[in-house]
Coordinates of C-alpha atoms in Angstrom, one line a residue:
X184 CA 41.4 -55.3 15.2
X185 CA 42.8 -58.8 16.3
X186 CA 45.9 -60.0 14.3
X187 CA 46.0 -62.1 11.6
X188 CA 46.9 -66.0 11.3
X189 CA 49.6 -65.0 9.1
X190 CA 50.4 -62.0 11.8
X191 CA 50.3 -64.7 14.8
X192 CA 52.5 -67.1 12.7
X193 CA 54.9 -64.4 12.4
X194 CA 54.9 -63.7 16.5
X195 CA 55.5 -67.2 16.8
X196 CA 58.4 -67.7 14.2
X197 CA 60.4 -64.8 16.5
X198 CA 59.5 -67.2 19.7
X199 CA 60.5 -70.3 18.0
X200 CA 64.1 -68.3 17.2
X201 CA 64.5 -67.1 20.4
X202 CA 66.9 -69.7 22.0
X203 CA 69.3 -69.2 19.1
X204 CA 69.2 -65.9 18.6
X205 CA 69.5 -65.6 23.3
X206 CA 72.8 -66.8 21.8
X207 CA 73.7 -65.2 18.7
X208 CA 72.7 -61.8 20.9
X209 CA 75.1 -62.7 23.7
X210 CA 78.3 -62.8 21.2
X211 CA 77.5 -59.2 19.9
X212 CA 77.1 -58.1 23.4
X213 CA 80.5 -59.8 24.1
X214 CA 81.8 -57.9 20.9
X215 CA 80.8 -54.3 22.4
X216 CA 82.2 -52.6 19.5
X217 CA 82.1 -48.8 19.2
X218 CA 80.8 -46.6 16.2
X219 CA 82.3 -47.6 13.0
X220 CA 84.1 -50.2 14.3
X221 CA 81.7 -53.0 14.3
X222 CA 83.7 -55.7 12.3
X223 CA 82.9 -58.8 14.0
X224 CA 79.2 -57.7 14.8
X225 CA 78.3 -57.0 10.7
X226 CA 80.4 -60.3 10.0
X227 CA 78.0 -62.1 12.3
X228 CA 74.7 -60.5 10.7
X229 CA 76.1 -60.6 7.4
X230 CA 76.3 -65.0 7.7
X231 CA 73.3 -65.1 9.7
X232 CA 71.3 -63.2 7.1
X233 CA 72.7 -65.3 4.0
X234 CA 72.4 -68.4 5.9
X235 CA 69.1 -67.6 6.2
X236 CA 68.9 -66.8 2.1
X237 CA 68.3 -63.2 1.8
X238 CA 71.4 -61.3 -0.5
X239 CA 73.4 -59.0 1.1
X240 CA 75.2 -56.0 0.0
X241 CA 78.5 -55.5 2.5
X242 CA 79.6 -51.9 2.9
X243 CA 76.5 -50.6 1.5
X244 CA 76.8 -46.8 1.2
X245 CA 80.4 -47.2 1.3
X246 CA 80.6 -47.8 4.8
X247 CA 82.9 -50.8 6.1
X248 CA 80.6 -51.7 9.0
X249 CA 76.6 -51.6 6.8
X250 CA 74.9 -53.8 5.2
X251 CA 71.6 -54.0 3.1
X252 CA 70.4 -57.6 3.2
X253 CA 66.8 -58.1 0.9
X254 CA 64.2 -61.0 0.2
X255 CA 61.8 -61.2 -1.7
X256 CA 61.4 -59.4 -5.9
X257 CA 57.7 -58.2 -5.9
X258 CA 55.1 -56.8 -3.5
X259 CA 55.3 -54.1 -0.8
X260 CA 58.8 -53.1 0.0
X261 CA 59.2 -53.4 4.2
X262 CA 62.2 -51.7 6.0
X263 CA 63.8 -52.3 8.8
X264 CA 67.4 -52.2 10.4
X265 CA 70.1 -53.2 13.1
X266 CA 71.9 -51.6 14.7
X267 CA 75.1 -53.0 17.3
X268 CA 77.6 -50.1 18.6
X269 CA 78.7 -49.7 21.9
X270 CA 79.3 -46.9 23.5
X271 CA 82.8 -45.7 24.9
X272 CA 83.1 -45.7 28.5
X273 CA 80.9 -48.3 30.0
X274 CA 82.3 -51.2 29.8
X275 CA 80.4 -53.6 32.7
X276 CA 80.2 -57.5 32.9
X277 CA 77.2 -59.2 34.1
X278 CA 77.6 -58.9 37.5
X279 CA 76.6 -57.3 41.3
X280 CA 79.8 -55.1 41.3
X281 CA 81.1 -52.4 38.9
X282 CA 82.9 -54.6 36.8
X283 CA 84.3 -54.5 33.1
X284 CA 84.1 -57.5 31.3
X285 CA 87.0 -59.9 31.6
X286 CA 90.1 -58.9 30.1
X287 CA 88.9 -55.6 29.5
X288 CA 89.2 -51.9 31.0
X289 CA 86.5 -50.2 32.8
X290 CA 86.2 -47.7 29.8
X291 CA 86.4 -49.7 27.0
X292 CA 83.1 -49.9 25.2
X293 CA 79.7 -51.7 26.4
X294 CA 76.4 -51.2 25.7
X295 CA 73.8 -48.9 27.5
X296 CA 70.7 -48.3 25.5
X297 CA 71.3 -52.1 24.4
X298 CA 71.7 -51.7 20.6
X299 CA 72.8 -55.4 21.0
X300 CA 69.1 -56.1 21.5
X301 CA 68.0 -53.9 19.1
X302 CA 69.8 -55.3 15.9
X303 CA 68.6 -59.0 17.1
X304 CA 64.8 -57.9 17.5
X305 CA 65.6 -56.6 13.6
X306 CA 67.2 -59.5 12.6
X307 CA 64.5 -61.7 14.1
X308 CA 61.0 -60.0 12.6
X309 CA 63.3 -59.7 9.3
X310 CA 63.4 -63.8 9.6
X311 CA 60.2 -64.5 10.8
X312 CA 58.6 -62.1 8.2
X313 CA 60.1 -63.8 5.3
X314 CA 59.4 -67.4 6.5
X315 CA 55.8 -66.9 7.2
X316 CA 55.9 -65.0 3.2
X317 CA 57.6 -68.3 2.2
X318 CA 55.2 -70.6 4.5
X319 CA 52.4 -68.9 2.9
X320 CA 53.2 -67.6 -0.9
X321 CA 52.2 -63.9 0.3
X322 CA 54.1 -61.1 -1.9
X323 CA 56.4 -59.1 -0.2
X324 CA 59.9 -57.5 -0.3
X325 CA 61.7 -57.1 3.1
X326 CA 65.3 -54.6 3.4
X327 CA 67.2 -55.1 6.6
X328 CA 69.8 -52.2 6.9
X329 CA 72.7 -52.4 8.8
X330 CA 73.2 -49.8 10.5
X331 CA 76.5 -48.3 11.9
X332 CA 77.7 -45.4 14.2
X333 CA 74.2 -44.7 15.3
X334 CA 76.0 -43.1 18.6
X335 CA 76.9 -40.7 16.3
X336 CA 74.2 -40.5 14.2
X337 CA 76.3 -41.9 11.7
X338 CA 74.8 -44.2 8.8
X339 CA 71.1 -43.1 8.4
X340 CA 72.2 -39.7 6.5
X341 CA 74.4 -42.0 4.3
X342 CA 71.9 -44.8 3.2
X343 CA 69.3 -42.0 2.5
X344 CA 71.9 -39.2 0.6
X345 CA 72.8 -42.5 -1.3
X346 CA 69.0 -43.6 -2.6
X347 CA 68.7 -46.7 -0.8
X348 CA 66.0 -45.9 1.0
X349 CA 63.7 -45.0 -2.1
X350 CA 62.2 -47.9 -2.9
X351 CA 60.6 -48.2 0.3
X352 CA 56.5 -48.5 1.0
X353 CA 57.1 -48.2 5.0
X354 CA 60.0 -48.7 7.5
X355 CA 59.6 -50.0 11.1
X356 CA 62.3 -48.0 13.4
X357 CA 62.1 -50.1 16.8
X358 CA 65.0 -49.1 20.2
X359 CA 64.9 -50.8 23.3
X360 CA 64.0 -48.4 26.1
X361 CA 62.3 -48.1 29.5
X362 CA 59.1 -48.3 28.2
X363 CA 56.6 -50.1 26.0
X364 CA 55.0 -47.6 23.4
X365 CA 55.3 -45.5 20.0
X366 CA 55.9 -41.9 19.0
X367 CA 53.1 -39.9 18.2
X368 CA 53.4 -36.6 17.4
X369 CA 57.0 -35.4 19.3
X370 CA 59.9 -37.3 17.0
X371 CA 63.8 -36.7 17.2
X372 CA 65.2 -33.2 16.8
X373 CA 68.0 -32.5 14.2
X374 CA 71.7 -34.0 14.3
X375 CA 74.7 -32.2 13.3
X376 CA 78.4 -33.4 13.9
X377 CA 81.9 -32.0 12.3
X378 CA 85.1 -32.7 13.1
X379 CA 87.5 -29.5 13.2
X380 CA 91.0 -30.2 12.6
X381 CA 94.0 -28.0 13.9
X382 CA 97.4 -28.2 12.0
X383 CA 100.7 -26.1 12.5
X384 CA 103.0 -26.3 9.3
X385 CA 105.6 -23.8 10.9
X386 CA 107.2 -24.6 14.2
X387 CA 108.0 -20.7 14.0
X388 CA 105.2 -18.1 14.6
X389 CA 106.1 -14.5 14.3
X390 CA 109.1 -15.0 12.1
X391 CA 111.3 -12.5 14.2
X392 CA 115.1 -14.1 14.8
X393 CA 115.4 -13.5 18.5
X394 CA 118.9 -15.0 18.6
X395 CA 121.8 -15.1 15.9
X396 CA 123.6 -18.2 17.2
X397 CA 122.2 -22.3 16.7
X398 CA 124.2 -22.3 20.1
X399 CA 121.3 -21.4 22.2
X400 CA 119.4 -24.6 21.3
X401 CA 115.9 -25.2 19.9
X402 CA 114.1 -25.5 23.3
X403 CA 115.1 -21.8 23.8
X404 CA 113.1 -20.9 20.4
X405 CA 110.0 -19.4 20.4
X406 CA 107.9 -21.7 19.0
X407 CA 104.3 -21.5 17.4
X408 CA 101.4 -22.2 20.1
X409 CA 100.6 -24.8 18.0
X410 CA 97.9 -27.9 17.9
X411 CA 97.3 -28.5 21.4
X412 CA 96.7 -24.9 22.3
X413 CA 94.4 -24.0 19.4
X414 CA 92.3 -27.6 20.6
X415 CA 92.1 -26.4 23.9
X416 CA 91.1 -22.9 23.2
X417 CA 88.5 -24.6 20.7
X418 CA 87.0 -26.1 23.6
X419 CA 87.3 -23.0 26.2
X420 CA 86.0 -20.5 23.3
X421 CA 82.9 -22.9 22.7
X422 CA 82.5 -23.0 26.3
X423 CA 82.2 -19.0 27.1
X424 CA 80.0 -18.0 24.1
X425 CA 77.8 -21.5 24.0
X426 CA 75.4 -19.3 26.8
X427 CA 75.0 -17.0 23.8
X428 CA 74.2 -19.3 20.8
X429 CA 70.7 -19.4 22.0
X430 CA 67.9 -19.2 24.8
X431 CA 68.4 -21.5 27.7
X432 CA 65.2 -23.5 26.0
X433 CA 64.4 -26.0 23.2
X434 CA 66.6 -28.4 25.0
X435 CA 69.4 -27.7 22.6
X436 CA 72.8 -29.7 23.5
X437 CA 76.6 -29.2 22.1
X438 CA 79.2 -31.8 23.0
X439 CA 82.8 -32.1 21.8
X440 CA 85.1 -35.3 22.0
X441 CA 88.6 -35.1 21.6
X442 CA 90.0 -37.2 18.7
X443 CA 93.5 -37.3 18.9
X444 CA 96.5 -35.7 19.3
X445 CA 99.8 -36.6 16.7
X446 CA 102.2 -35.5 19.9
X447 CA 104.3 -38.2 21.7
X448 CA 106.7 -36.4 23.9
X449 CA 106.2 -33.2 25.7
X450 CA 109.2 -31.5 23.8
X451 CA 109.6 -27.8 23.1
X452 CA 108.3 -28.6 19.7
X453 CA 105.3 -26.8 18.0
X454 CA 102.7 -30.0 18.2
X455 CA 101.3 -30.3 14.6
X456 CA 97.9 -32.2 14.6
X457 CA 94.7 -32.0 17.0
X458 CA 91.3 -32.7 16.1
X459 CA 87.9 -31.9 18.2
X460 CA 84.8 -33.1 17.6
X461 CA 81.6 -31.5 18.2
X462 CA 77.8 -32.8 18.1
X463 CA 74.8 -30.7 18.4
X464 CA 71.3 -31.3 18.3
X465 CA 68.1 -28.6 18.4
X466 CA 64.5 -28.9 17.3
X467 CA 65.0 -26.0 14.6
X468 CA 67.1 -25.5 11.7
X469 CA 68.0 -22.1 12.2
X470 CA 69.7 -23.1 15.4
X471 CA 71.8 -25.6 14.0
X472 CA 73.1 -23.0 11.7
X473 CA 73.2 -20.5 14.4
X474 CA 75.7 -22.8 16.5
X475 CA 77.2 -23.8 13.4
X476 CA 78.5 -20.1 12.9
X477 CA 79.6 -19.3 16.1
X478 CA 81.5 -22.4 16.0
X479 CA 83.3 -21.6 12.5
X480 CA 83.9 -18.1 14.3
X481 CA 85.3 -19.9 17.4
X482 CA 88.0 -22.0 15.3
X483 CA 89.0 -19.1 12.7
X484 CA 90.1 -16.9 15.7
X485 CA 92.2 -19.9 17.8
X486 CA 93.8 -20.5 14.3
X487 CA 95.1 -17.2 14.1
X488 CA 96.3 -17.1 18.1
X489 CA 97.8 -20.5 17.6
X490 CA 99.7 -20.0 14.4
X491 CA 97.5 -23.0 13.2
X492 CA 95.5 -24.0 9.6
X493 CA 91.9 -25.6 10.4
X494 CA 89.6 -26.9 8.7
X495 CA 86.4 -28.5 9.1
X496 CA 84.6 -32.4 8.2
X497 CA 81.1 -33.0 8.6
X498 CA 80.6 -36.4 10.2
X499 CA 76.8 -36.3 9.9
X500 CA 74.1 -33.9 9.9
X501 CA 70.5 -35.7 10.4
X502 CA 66.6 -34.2 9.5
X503 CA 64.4 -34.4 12.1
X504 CA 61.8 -37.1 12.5
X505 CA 58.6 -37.0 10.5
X506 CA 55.6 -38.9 12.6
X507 CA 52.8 -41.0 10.9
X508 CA 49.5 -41.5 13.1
X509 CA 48.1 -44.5 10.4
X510 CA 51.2 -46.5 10.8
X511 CA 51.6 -45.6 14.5
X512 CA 48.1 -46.9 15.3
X513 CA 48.4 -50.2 13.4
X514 CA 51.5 -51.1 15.0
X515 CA 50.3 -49.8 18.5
X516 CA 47.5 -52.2 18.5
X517 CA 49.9 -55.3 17.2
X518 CA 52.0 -54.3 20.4
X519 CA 48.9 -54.4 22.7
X520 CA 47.4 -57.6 21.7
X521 CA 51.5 -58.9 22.3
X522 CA 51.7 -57.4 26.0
X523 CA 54.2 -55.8 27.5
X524 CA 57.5 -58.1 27.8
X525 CA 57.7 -60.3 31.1
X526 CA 60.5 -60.4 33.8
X527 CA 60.4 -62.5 36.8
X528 CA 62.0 -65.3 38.1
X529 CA 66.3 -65.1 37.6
X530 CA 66.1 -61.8 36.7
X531 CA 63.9 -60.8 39.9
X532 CA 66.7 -62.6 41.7
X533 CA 69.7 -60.6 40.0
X534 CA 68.1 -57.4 40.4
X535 CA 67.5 -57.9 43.7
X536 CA 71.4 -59.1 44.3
X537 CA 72.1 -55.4 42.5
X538 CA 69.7 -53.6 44.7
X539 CA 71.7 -55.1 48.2
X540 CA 74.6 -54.2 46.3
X541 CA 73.9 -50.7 46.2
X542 CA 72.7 -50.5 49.8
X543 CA 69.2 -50.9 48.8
X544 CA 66.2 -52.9 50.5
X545 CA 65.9 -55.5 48.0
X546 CA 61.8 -55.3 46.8
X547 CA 59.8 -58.0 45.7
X548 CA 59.1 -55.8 42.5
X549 CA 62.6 -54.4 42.0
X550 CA 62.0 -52.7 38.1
X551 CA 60.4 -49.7 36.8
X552 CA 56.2 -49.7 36.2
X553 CA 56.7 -48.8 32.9
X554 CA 58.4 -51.4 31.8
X555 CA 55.9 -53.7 32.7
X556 CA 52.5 -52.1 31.2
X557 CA 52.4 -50.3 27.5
X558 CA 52.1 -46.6 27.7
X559 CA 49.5 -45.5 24.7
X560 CA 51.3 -43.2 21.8
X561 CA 48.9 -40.3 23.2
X562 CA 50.2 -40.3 26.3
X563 CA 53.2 -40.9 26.1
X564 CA 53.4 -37.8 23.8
X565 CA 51.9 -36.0 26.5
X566 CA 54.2 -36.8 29.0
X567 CA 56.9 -35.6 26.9
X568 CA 55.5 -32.3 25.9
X569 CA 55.0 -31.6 29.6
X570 CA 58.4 -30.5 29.3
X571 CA 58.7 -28.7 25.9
X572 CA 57.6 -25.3 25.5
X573 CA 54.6 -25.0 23.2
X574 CA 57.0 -24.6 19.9
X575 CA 58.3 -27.5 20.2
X576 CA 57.8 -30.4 18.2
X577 CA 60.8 -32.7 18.7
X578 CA 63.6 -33.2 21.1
X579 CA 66.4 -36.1 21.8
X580 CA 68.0 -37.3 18.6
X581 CA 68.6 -40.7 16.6
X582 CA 69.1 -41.3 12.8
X583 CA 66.2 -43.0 12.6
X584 CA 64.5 -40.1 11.2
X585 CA 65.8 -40.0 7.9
X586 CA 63.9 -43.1 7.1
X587 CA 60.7 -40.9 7.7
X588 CA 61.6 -38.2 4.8
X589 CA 61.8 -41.3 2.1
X590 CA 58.7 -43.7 3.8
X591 CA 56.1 -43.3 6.1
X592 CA 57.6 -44.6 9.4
X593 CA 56.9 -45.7 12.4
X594 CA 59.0 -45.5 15.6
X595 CA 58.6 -48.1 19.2
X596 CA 59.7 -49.1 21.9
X597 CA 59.8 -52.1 23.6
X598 CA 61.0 -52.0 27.3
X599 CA 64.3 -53.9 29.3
X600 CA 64.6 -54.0 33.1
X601 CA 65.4 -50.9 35.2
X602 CA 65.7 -50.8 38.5
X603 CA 62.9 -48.3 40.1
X604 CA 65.1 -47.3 42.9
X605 CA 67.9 -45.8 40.5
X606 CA 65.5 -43.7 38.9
X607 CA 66.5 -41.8 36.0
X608 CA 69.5 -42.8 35.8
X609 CA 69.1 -45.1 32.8
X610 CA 72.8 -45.7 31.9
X611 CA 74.0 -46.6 36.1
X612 CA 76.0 -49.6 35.8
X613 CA 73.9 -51.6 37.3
X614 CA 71.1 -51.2 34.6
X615 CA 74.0 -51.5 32.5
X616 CA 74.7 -55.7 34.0
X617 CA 71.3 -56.7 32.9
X618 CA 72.1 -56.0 29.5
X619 CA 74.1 -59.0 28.7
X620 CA 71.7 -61.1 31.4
X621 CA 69.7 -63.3 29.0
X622 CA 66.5 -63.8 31.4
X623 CA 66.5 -59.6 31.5
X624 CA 67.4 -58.7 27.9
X625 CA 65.9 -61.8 25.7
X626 CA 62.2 -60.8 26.5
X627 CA 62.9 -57.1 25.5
X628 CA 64.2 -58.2 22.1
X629 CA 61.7 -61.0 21.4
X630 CA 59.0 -58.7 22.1
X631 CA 60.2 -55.7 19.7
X632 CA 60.8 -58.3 17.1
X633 CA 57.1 -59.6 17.3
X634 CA 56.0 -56.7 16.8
X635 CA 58.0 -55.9 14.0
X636 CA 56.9 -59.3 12.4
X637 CA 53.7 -59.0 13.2
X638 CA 53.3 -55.1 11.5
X639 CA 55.4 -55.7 8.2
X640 CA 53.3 -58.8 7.8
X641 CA 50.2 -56.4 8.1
X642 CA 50.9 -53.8 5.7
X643 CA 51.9 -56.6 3.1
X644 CA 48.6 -58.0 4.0
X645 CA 47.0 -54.4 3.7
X646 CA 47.8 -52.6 0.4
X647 CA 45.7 -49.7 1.2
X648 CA 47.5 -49.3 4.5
X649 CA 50.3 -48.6 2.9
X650 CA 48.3 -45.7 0.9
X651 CA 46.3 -44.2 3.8
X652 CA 49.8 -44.4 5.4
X653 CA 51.4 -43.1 2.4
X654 CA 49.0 -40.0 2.0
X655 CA 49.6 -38.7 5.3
X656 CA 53.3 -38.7 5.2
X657 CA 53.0 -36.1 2.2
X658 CA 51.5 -34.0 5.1
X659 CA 53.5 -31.3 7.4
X660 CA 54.1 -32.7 11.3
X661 CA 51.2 -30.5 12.4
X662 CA 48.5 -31.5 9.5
X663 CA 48.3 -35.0 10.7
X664 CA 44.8 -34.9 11.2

């Protein structure tokens, strides 16, 4: 079905604010601000989004760096969100050598799946919705989230534990990626993170006096293992029995970060504060929990080696995704009569400055296929459960999918330039340079926020859309059809 006038309107609104918003994208990127950290990057939607006349709720959820921003008091209730973390470690300016940005170290933050791009596509459908409601007296209520920390799955679980989902008819969840399509059936697996925190109160462990004179000093002590030790064991532990927690399939991951250590100076002193995070995702429940256990296990034991008190903060723990064919096939077609995004012309010329570079042949069509044709929901599906065993029903992860358990949802992506001679290796630096190139990233963005334009402009337009979409999300993942 061909879109609407009101749809088109919408598709053009996001064109019209394209040169503004090239720039308003190019200061976030600049900002490359890491997960919960975002303080210039929510101050710059925040005015943007009141500027513009919708009310917005700072902190929302009790979270420095969110927002919910709303038009509108009546009709269908749209969502949609931004999101604008970096993520730690890849720092790269726009340029043919591995470079940070100016004034900056090589592992500060920068963006890799450009989630710069993905908060202005939001930003721009959330406009361009409510302008062509205004231009043409339609009904409708649109919620922009903003959306922190979604490297660590952070603010989704939050807004939805918190109710502020509830209210919703339908959410649009849109990423930039390396191609131009929609989930179908395979969604995002579970999330869990926890912190685990290692403290030593007592400098002395065994409480046996070895010496009856202060003469022999306190570096001749023995002192408790302490903080650092029980961290590092933390990690080593994990490391031996992680083989154990489960099969080798179900593409199950477990990472750790380190957080912090409280020692300065490496002084025969029992150090008193460590903390080690660690993330895992599964596409089952009873993994999580599994992994979970073994890694409660895992700390109680170091604590008792290291003469050290842990204990344990979740950071987030996400549901995995829920798909919806009705809204995935109305969208689908609003991104087919759109096209894929276009990138010639400057870019063509960068990429093929990044290709010589890296010792390449330059080619005349330097980027991925993909990201230059749209990949149908089906097939796409497909191609990824070519890869799952037959159980399987999600795998990756992103917060997105709590939107999915209070609205039918819909989940798309929209593509940005990758070189086809790098491969599949997404995050290489020199993918990473065309982020902040306006010529490669601008048509990405503009693209994913047509689409969302044109789609919350349709169900408003489309009541029983809504319902057909609205009866099928009451169904389990496999009773779809």
């Amino acid at each position: 079905m061909p879109m609407s006038p009101l749809q088109k309107r919408a598709s053009d609104i996001v064109a019209e604010l394209t040169p503004a918003l090239s720039g308003f994208h190019k200061e976030i990127w600049s900002y490359s601000e890491s997960a919960w950290r975002e303080y210039r990057s929510v101050k710059l939607y925040v005015d943007a989004l009141r500027e513009e006349g919708f009310t917005v709720e700072e902190g929302s959820g009790d979270m420095p760096t969110a927002f919910h921003a709303t038009w509108g008091d009546e009709g269908p209730e749209i969502g949609m969100y931004a999101e604008y973390d970096a993520t730690p470690g890849y720092c790269q300016d726009v340029a043919t050598e591995r470079r940070p940005r100016e004034g900056l170290h090589q592992w500060a933050p920068g963006f890799t799946d450009a989630h710069s791009a993905l908060g202005v596509a939001a930003l721009a459908g959330a406009i361009a919705t409510k302008r062509t409601l205004q231009e043409s007296g339609k009904k409708g209520r649109i919620h922009l989230f903003g959306e922190p920390a979604e490297k660590v799955c952070g603010s989704k679980a939050v807004h939805a534990a918190k109710g502020y989902y509830d209210t919703l008819d339908a959410a649009i969840a849109y990423h930039p990626y390396w191609h131009n399509t929609a989930l179908w059936d395979i969604t995002n697996n579970l999330y869990w993170s926890a912190v685990f925190t290692f403290q030593c109160p007592e400098n002395e462990p065994w409480g046996v006096p070895f010496f009856e004179s202060n003469n022999v000093g306190a570096h001749n002590l023995v002192r408790s293992p302490g903080a650092i030790d029980a961290m590092t064991m933390m990690i080593q532990t994990t490391k031996v029995t992680k083989e154990n927690m489960f099969p080798s399939t179900g593409s199950w991951t477990l990472n750790e970060a380190i957080l912090g250590a409280s020692t300065a100076t490496a002084d025969n002193l029992a150090p008193r504060i460590t903390q080690i995070q660690f993330s895992w995702r599964s596409p089952l429940i009873d993994i999580q929990e599994q992994i979970l256990s073994i890694l409660k296990n895992n700390a109680r034991h170091v604590a008792g080696i290291t003469n050290t008190e842990v204990t344990m903060r979740w950071v987030t723990k996400t549901r995995p995704g829920l798909p919806n064919h009705t809204l995935t096939d109305a969208l689908y077609e609003n991104l087919s009569e759109l096209g894929a995004p276009v990138f010639d012309g400057k870019v063509v010329e960068f990429a093929n400055e990044l290709e010589t570079a890296l010792g390449l042949e330059p080619s005349e069509q330097p980027f991925l296929q993909e990201t230059m044709s749209l990949v149908t929901p089906q097939d796409n599906d497909a191609d990824v459960r070519f890869n799952l065993p037959p159980w399987q029903e999600c795998t990756g992860a992103d917060d997105y999918t709590e939107y999915s358990w209070h609205a039918p949802t819909v989940r798309f992506f929209t593509a940005r330039p990758f070189l086809n001679q790098l491969g599949i290796d997404l995050w290489h630096w020199a993918n990473n340079a065309l982020n902040g190139l306006p010529e490669a990233i601008d048509p990405c963005w503009e693209r994913g926020g047509q689409t969302i334009a044109a789609t919350a402009i349709q169900l408003i337009e489309q009541p029983e859309l809504i319902e057909a979409a609205s009866r099928r999300d009451v169904l389990g993942p496999g009773e779809l059809d």
